[in-house]
Coordinates of C-alpha atoms and ligand atoms in Angstrom, one line a residue:
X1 CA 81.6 113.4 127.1
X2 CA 81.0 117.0 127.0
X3 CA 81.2 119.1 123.8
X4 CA 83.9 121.4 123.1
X5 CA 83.0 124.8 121.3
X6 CA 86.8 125.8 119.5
X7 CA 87.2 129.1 117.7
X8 CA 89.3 130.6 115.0
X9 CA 92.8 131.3 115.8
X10 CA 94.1 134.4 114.6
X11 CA 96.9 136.2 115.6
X12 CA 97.2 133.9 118.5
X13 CA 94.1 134.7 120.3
X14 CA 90.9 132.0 119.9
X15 CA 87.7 134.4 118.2
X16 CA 84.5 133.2 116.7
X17 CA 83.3 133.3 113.4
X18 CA 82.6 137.2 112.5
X19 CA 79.1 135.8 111.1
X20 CA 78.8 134.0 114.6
X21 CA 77.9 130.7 112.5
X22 CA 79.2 127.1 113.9
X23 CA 79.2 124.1 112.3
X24 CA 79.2 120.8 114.1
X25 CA 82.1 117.9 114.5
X26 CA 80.3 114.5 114.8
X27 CA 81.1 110.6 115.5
X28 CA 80.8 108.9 112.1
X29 CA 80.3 106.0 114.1
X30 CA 78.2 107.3 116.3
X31 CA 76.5 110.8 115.0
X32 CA 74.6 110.9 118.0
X33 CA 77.8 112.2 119.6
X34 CA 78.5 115.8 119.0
X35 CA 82.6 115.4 119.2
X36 CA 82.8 119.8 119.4
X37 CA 81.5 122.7 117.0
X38 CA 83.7 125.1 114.8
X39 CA 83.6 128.4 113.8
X40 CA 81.5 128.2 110.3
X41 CA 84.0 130.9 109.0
X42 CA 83.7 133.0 105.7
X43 CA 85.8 135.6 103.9
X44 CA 85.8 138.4 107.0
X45 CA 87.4 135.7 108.9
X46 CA 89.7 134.9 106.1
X47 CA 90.7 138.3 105.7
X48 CA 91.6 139.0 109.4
X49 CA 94.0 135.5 109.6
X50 CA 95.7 136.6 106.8
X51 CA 96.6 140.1 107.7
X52 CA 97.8 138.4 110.7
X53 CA 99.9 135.9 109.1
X54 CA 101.2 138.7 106.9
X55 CA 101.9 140.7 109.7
X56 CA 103.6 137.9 111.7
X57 CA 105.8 137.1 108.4
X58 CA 107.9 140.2 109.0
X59 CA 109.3 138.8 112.2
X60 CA 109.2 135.5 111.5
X61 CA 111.2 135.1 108.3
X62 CA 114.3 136.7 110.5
X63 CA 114.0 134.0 112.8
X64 CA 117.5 131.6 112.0
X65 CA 116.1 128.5 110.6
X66 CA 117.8 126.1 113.8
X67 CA 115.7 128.1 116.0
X68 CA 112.3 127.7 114.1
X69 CA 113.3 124.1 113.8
X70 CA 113.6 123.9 117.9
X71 CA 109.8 124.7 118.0
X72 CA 109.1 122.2 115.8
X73 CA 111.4 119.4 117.8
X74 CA 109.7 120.6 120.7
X75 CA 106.1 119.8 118.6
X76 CA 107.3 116.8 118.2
X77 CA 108.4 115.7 122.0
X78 CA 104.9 117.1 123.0
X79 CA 103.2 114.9 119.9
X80 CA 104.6 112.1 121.3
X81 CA 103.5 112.8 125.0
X82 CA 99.5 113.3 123.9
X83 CA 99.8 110.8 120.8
X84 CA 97.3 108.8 123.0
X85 CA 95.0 111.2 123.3
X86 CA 94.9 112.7 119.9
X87 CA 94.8 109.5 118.6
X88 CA 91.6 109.1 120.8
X89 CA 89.9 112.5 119.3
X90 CA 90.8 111.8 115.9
X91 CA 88.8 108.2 116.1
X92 CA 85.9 109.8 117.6
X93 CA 86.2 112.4 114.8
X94 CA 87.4 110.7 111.9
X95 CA 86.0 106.7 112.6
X96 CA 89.1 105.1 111.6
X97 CA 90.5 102.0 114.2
X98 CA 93.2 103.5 117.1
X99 CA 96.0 101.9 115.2
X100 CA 95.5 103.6 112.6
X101 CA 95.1 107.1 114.1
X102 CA 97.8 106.5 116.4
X103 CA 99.8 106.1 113.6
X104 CA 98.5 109.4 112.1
X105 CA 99.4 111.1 114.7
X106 CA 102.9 109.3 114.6
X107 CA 103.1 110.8 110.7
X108 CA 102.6 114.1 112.0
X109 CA 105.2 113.5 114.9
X110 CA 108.0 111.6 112.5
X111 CA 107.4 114.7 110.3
X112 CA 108.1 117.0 113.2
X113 CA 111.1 115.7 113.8
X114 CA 112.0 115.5 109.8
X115 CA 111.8 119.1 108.9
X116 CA 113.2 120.2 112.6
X117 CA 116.6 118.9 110.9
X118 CA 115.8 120.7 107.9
X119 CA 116.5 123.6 110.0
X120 CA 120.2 123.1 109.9
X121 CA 120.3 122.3 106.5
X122 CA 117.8 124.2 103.8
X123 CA 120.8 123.5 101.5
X124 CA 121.5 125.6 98.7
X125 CA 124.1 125.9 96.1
X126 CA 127.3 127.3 95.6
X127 CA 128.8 127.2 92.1
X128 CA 132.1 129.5 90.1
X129 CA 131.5 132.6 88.6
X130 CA 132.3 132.6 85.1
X131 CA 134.1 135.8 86.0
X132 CA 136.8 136.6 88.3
X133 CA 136.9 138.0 92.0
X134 CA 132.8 137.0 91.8
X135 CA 131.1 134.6 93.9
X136 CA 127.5 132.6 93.1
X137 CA 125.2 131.2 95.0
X138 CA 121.8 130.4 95.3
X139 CA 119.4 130.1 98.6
X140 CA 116.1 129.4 99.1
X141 CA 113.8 132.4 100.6
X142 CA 110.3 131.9 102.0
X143 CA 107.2 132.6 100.0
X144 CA 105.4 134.4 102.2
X145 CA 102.0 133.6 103.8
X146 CA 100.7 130.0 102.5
X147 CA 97.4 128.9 102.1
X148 CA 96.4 125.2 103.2
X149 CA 93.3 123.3 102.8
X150 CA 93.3 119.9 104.2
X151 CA 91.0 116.9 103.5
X152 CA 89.8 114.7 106.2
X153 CA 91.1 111.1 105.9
X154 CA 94.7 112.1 106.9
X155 CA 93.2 114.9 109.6
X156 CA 97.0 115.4 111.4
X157 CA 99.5 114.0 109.0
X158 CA 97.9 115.9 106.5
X159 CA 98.1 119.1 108.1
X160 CA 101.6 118.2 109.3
X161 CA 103.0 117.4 106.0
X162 CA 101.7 121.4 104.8
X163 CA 102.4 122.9 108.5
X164 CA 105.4 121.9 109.0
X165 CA 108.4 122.6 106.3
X166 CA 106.3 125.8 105.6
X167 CA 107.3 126.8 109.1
X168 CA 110.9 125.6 108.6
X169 CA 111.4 127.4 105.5
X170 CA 109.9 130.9 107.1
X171 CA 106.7 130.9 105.8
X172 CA 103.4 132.0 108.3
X173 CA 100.4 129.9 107.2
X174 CA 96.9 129.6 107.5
X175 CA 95.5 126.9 107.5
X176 CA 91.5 125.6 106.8
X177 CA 90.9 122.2 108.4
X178 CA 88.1 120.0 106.6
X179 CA 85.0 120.4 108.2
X180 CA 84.5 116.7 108.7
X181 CA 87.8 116.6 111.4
X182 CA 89.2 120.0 112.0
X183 CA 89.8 118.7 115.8
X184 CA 92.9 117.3 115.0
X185 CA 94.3 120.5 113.4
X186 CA 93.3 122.3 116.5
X187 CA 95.4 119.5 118.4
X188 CA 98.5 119.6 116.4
X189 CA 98.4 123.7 116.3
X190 CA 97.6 124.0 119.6
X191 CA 100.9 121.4 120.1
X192 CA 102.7 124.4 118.2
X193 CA 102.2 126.6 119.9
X194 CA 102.7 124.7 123.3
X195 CA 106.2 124.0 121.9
X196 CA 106.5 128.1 121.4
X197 CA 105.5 129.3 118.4
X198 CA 104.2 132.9 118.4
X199 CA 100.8 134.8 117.6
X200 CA 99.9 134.9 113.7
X201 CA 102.5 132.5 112.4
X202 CA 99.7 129.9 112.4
X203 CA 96.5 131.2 111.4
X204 CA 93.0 128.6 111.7
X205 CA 90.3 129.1 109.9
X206 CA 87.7 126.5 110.3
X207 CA 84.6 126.4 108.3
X208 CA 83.3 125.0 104.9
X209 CA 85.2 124.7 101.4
X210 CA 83.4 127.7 99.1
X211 CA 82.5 129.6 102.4
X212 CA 86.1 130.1 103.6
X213 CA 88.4 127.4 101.4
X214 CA 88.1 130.1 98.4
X215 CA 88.6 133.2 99.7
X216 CA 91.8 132.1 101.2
X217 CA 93.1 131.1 97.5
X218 CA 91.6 133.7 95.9
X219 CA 93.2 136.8 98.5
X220 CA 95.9 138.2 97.2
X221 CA 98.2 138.1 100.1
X222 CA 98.2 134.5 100.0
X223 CA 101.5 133.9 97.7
X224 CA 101.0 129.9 97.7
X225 CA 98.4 127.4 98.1
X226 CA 99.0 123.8 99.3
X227 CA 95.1 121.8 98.3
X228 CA 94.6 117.7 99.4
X229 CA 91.3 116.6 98.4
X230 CA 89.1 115.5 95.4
X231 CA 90.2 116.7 91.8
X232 CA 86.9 118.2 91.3
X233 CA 87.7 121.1 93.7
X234 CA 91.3 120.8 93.0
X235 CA 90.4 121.8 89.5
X236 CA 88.6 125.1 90.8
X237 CA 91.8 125.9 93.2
X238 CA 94.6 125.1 90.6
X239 CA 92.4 127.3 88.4
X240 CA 91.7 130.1 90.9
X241 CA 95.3 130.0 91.9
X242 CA 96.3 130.6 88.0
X243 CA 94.7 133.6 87.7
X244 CA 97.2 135.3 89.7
X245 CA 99.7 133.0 88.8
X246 CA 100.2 132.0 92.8
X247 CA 102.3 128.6 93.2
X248 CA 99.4 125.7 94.1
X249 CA 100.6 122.2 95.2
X250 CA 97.6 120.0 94.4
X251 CA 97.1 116.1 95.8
X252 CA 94.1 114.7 94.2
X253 CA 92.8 111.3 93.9
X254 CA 94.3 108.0 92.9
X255 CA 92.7 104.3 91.6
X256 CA 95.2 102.3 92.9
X257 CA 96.5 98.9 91.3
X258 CA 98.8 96.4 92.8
X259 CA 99.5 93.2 90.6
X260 CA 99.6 89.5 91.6
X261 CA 102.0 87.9 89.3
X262 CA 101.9 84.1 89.4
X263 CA 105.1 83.4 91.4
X264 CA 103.7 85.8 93.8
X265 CA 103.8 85.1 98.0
X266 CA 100.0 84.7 97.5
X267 CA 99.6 85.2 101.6
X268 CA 101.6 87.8 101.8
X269 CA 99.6 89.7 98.7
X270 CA 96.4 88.9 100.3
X271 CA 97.2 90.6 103.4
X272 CA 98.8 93.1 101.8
X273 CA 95.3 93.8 99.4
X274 CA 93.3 93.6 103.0
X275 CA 95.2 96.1 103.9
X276 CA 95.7 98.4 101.5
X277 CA 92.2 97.9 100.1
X278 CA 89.9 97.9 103.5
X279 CA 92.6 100.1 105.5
X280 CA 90.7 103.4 106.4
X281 CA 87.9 101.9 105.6
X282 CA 89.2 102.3 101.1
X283 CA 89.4 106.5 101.9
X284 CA 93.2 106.7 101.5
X285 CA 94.0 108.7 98.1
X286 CA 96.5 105.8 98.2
X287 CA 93.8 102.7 99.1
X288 CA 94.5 99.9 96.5
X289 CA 91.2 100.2 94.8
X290 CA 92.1 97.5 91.6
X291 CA 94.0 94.5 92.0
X292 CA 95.2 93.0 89.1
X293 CA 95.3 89.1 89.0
X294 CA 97.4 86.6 86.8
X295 CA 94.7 84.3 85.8
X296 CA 96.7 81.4 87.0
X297 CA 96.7 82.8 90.5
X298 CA 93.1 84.6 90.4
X299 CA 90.6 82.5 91.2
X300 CA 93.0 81.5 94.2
X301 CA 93.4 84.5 95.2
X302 CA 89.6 85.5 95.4
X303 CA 88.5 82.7 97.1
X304 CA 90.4 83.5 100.0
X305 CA 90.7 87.4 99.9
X306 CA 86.3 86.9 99.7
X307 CA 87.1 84.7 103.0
X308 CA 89.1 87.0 104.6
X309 CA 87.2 90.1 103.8
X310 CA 84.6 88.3 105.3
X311 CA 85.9 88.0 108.6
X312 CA 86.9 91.7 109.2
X313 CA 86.0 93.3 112.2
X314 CA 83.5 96.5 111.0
X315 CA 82.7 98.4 114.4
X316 CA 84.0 101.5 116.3
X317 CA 87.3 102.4 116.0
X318 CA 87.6 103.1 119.5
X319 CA 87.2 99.2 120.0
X320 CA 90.7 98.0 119.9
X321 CA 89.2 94.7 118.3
X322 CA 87.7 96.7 115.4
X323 CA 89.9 96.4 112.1
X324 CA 87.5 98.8 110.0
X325 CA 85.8 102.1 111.0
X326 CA 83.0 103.4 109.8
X327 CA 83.0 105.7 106.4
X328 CA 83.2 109.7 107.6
X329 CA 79.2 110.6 106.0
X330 CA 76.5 109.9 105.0
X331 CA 77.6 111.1 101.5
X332 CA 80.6 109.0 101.2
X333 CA 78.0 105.4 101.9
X334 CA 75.4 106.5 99.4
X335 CA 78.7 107.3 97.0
X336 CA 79.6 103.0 98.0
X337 CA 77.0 102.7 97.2
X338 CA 76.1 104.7 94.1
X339 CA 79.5 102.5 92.6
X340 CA 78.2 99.2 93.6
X341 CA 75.0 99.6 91.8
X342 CA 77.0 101.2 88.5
X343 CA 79.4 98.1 89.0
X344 CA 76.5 95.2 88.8
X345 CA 74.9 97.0 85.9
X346 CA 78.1 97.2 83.9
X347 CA 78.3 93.3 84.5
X348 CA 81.1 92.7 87.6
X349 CA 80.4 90.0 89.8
X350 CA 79.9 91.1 93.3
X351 CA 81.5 88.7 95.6
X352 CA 80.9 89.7 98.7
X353 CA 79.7 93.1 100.9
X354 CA 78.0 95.4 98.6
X355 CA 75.7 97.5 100.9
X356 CA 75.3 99.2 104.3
X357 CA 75.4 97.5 107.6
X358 CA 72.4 97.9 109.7
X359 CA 71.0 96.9 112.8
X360 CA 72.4 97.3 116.2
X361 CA 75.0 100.1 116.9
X362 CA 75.1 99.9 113.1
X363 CA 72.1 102.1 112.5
X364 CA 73.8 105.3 114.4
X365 CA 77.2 105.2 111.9
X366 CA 77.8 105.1 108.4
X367 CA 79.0 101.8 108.1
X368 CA 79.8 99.8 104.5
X369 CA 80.7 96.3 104.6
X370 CA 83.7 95.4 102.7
X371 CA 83.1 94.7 99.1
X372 CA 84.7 92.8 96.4
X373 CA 83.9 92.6 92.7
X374 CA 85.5 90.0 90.6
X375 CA 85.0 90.0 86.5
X376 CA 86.0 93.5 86.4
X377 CA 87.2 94.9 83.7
X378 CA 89.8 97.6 82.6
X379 CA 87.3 100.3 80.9
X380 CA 84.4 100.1 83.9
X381 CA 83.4 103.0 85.7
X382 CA 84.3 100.3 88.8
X383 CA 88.2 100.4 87.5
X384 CA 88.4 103.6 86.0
X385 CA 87.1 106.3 89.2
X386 CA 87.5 106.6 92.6
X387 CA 84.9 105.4 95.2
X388 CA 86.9 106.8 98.2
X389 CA 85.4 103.7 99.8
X390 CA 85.7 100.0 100.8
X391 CA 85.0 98.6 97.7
X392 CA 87.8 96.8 95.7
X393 CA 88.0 95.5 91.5
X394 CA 89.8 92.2 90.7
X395 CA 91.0 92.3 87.2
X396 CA 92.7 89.5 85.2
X397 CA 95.4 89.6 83.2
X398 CA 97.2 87.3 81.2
X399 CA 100.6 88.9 80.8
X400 CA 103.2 91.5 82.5
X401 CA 102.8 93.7 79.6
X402 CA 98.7 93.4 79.9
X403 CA 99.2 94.0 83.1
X404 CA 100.8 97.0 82.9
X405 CA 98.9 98.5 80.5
X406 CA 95.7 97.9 82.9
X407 CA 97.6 99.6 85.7
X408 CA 98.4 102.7 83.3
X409 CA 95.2 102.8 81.8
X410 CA 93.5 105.5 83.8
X411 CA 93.4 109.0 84.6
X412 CA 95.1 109.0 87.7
X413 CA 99.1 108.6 88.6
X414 CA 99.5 108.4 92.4
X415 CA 100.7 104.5 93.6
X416 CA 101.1 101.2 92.5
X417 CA 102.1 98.0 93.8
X418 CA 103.9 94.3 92.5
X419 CA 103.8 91.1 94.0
X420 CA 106.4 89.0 92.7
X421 CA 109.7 87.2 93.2
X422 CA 111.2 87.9 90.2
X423 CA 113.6 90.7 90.3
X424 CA 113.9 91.3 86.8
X425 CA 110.1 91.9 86.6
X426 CA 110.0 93.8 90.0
X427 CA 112.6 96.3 88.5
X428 CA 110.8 96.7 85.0
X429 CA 107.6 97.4 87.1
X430 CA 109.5 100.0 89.0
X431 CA 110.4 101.2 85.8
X432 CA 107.0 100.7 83.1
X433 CA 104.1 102.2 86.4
X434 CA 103.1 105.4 85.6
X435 CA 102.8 107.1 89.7
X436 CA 104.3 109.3 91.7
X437 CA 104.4 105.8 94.4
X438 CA 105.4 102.0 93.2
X439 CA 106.1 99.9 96.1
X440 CA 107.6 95.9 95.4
X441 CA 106.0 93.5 98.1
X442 CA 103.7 95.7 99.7
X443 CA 100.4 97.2 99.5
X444 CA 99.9 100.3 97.7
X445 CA 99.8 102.5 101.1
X446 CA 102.3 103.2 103.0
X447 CA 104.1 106.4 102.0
X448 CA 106.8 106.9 104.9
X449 CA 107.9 111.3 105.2
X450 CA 110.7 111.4 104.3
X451 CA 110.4 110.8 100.9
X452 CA 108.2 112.5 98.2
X453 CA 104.3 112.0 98.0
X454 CA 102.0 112.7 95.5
X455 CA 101.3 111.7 91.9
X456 CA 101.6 112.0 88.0
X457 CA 98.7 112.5 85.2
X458 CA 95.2 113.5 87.3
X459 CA 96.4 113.1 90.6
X460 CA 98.6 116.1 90.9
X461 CA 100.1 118.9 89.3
X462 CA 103.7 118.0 89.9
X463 CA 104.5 119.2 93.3
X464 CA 105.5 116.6 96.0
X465 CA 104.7 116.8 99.9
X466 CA 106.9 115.0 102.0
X467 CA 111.3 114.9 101.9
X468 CA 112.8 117.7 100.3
X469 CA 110.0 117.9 97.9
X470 CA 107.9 120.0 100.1
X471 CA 110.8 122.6 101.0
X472 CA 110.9 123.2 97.1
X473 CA 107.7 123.9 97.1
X474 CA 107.5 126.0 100.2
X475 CA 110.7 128.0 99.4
X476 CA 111.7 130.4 96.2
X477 CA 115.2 129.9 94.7
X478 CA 117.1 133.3 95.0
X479 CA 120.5 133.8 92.9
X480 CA 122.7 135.8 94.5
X481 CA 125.8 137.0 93.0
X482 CA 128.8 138.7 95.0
X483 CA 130.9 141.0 92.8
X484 CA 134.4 141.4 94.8
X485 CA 136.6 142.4 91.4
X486 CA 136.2 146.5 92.6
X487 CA 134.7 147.1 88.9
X488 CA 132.0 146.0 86.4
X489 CA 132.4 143.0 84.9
X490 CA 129.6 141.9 82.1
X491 CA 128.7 138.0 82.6
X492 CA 128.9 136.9 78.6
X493 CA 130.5 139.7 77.2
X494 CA 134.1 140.0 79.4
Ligands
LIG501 P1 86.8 115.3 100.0 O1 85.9 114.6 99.0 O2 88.0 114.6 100.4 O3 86.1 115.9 101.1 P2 87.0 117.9 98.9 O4 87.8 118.2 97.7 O5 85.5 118.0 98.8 O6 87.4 116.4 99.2 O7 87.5 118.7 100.1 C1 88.9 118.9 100.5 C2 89.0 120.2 101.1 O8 88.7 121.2 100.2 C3 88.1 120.5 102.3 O9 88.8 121.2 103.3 C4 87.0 121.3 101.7 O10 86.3 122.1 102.6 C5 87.8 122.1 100.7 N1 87.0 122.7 99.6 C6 85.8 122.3 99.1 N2 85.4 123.1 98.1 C7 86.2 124.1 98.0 C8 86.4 125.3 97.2 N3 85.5 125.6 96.3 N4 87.4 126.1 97.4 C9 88.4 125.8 98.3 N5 88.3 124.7 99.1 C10 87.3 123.9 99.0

């Protein structure tokens, strides 16, 4: 196939990198395929998309809300007319399996549609005056030009989730891909502005994270940041950001527990675990990275989720008969990897996977069979921090109250999960998980756009994407008062 060279866009016209430095798109499943290159931008080119975003903000603010939201309806229709071929770029791209890209690109389309009805609503308030012949409301205002830097595992639903109530709300954005899968940003803006939207209210800027991810939080005319990726660089944003006191939304990691109670649907948690655990390949902030076990249900339960795990397809994504991709680098397998070696020496019994696949078409991806570790316990490294990868901890519990403190016990706050038939215990776990995410009878991914996403404790910073969540955080509240009483009257003292 041949290779696509994209640029920046800035003030709707496509323009290299001012340094002229590209950086490469490959196949994780194949890296002898160069998939396209991207402008390898750095501050100049930072500078320049946000003039232009600032420049586009004048006009674009004044644009009614229903009418924005028609050119993100139209996004949508066009989404769903090239969800096919997106899905396509963003396998060879990304390496996770067509369904699961298709239904990326779906998130990004559902969300489409979502905030396009936002644009008849953007509620606000209207409340008495405590003094007569007044009148109160309060509205929401864009922020201005918004920052976004996306990670790659989401690489259009992500973007979508930033992109799109920003727009709604009146904001003009720029926006700075991951460098592992900024083709399907370039997709879904390009979709934009297919469906209308004009020059400079989205800004690309592909390129690296310090190279051109910093100066884009750090420039002044950037009034808020949205960050998704690890918490190590969402520390240096959120702190970056503080300086200048400039709103940030941060989504950072998650070590995901769902519980097995006894009277669990075993088959139903075991494919739920398969799923949530070897779905995109474990690199889901969401992936279900501990499963907690009643120990009359555990050895059970790992006897046939080792069997099942055992039979799942590893390949290309683009093979429809695939069920796991490959991971996206080279770092991300030696990281598997790093944790699988920690996890044996802190004494958890590896069950099954464990290492890199080789041979064959193997040898040109970064492939990691699927791995399970029983005998885990609560205070491992294996429990306690993300691997971003298809590795999965069974711990065992002897209690709902154990059970729950195992699922609390760590640093992160983003979703959980409970098997069980009881509805009394189902609602307490509803109640007792600390996350931003706790689904009953399903895996722990899943997160549907309309509601809020994102997390408690280390995984955020208490912003949500997704359902209104996102328009708070994309919109300022302004108070507005209308005096109609012809003279001054003194709120608290008349
Ligand atoms: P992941 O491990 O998911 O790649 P990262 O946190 O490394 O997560 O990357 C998420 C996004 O943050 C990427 O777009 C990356 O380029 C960007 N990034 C990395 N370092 C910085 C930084 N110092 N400042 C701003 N953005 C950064």
């Amino acid at each position: 196939m041949e290779t696509k060279h994209f640029q920046n866009l800035i003030d709707g016209k496509w323009v290299p990198a001012q340094s002229g430095k590209t950086l490469e798109n490959r196949n994780p499943a194949d890296t002898r395929e160069l998939v396209a290159t991207f402008p390898a931008s750095d501050k100049q080119d930072v500078d320049a998309a946000v003039a232009a975003a600032k420049k586009a903000f004048t006009s674009w603010r004044l644009v009614p809300a229903p009418k924005r939201a028609e050119i993100l309806y139209r996004t949508g229709e066009i989404l769903t007319q090239r969800k096919e071929q997106y899905a396509q770029d963003m396998t060879r791209e990304m390496g996770k399996v067509l369904a699961e890209t298709r239904g990326d690109v779906q998130e990004a389309i559902d969300t489409a549609f979502y905030m396009a009805g936002e644009g008849r609503r953007l509620f606000g308030q209207t409340t008495p005056s405590e003094l007569p012949n007044k009148f109160a409301m309060s509205v929401r205002m864009p922020v201005g030009v918004c920052g976004m830097i996306a990670p790659w595992n989401f690489p259009m639903a992500i973007p979508s989730w930033k992109l799109f109530p920003a727009l709604v709300c009146g904001n003009t954005c720029v926006i700075k891909p991951a460098e592992d899968t900024p083709l399907s940003t370039y997709n879904l803006v390009q979709t934009l502005m297919d469906a209308g939207l004009p020059p400079g209210v989205v800004n690309i800027v592909a390129g690296f994270g310090p190279e051109a991810g910093a100066p884009l939080v750090e420039h002044p005319d950037v009034r808020a940041v949205s960050f998704t990726g690890s918490s190590e660089v969402g520390r240096i944003v959120g702190q970056t950001a503080a300086g200048s006191f400039k709103p940030c939304s941060l989504e950072m990691g998650g070590k995901n527990a769902m519980i097995v109670m006894d009277d669990a649907n075993l088959e139903l948690a075991l494919e739920g675990a398969l799923w949530g655990a070897f779905g995109t390949t474990g690199q889901r902030c969401t992936a279900t990275s501990r499963i907690l076990l009643h120990k009359d249900v555990a050895q059970t339960f790992i006897n046939r989720l080792v069997e099942r795990a055992r039979k799942l397809k590893v390949g290309n994504g683009l093979d429809e008969s695939m069920q796991v991709g490959p991971q996206i680098s080279q770092q991300q397998i030696e990281t598997s990897a790093r944790y699988v070696e920690i996890a044996q020496k802190e004494g958890a019994r590896l069950e099954i996977g464990g290492h890199r696949l080789t041979g064959g078409a193997y040898d040109n991806g970064w492939f990691f069979a699927p791995t399970v570790f029983s005998g885990v316990k609560p205070n491992m490294r294996i429990a306690q921090e993300e691997v971003f990868g298809p590795v999965v901890s069974l711990i065992e519990f002897s209690s709902y109250d154990e059970a729950i403190a195992i699922a609390n016990g760590i640093q992160y706050g983003l979703s959980t999960a409970i098997y069980t038939r009881n509805v009394n215990l189902a609602y307490k776990a509803m109640r007792d998980l600390e996350a931003g995410i706790t689904y009953v009878n399903a895996p722990t991914i899943g997160a549907e756009v309309h509601l809020p996403f994102g997390g408690v404790k280390q995984t955020g910073n208490g912003h949500r994407e997704g359902g209104t969540g996102a328009l708070d955080f994309y919109t300022t509240w302004k108070s507005v008062y209308v005096d109609y009483s012809d003279k001054l009257q003194r709120a608290q003292i008349d």
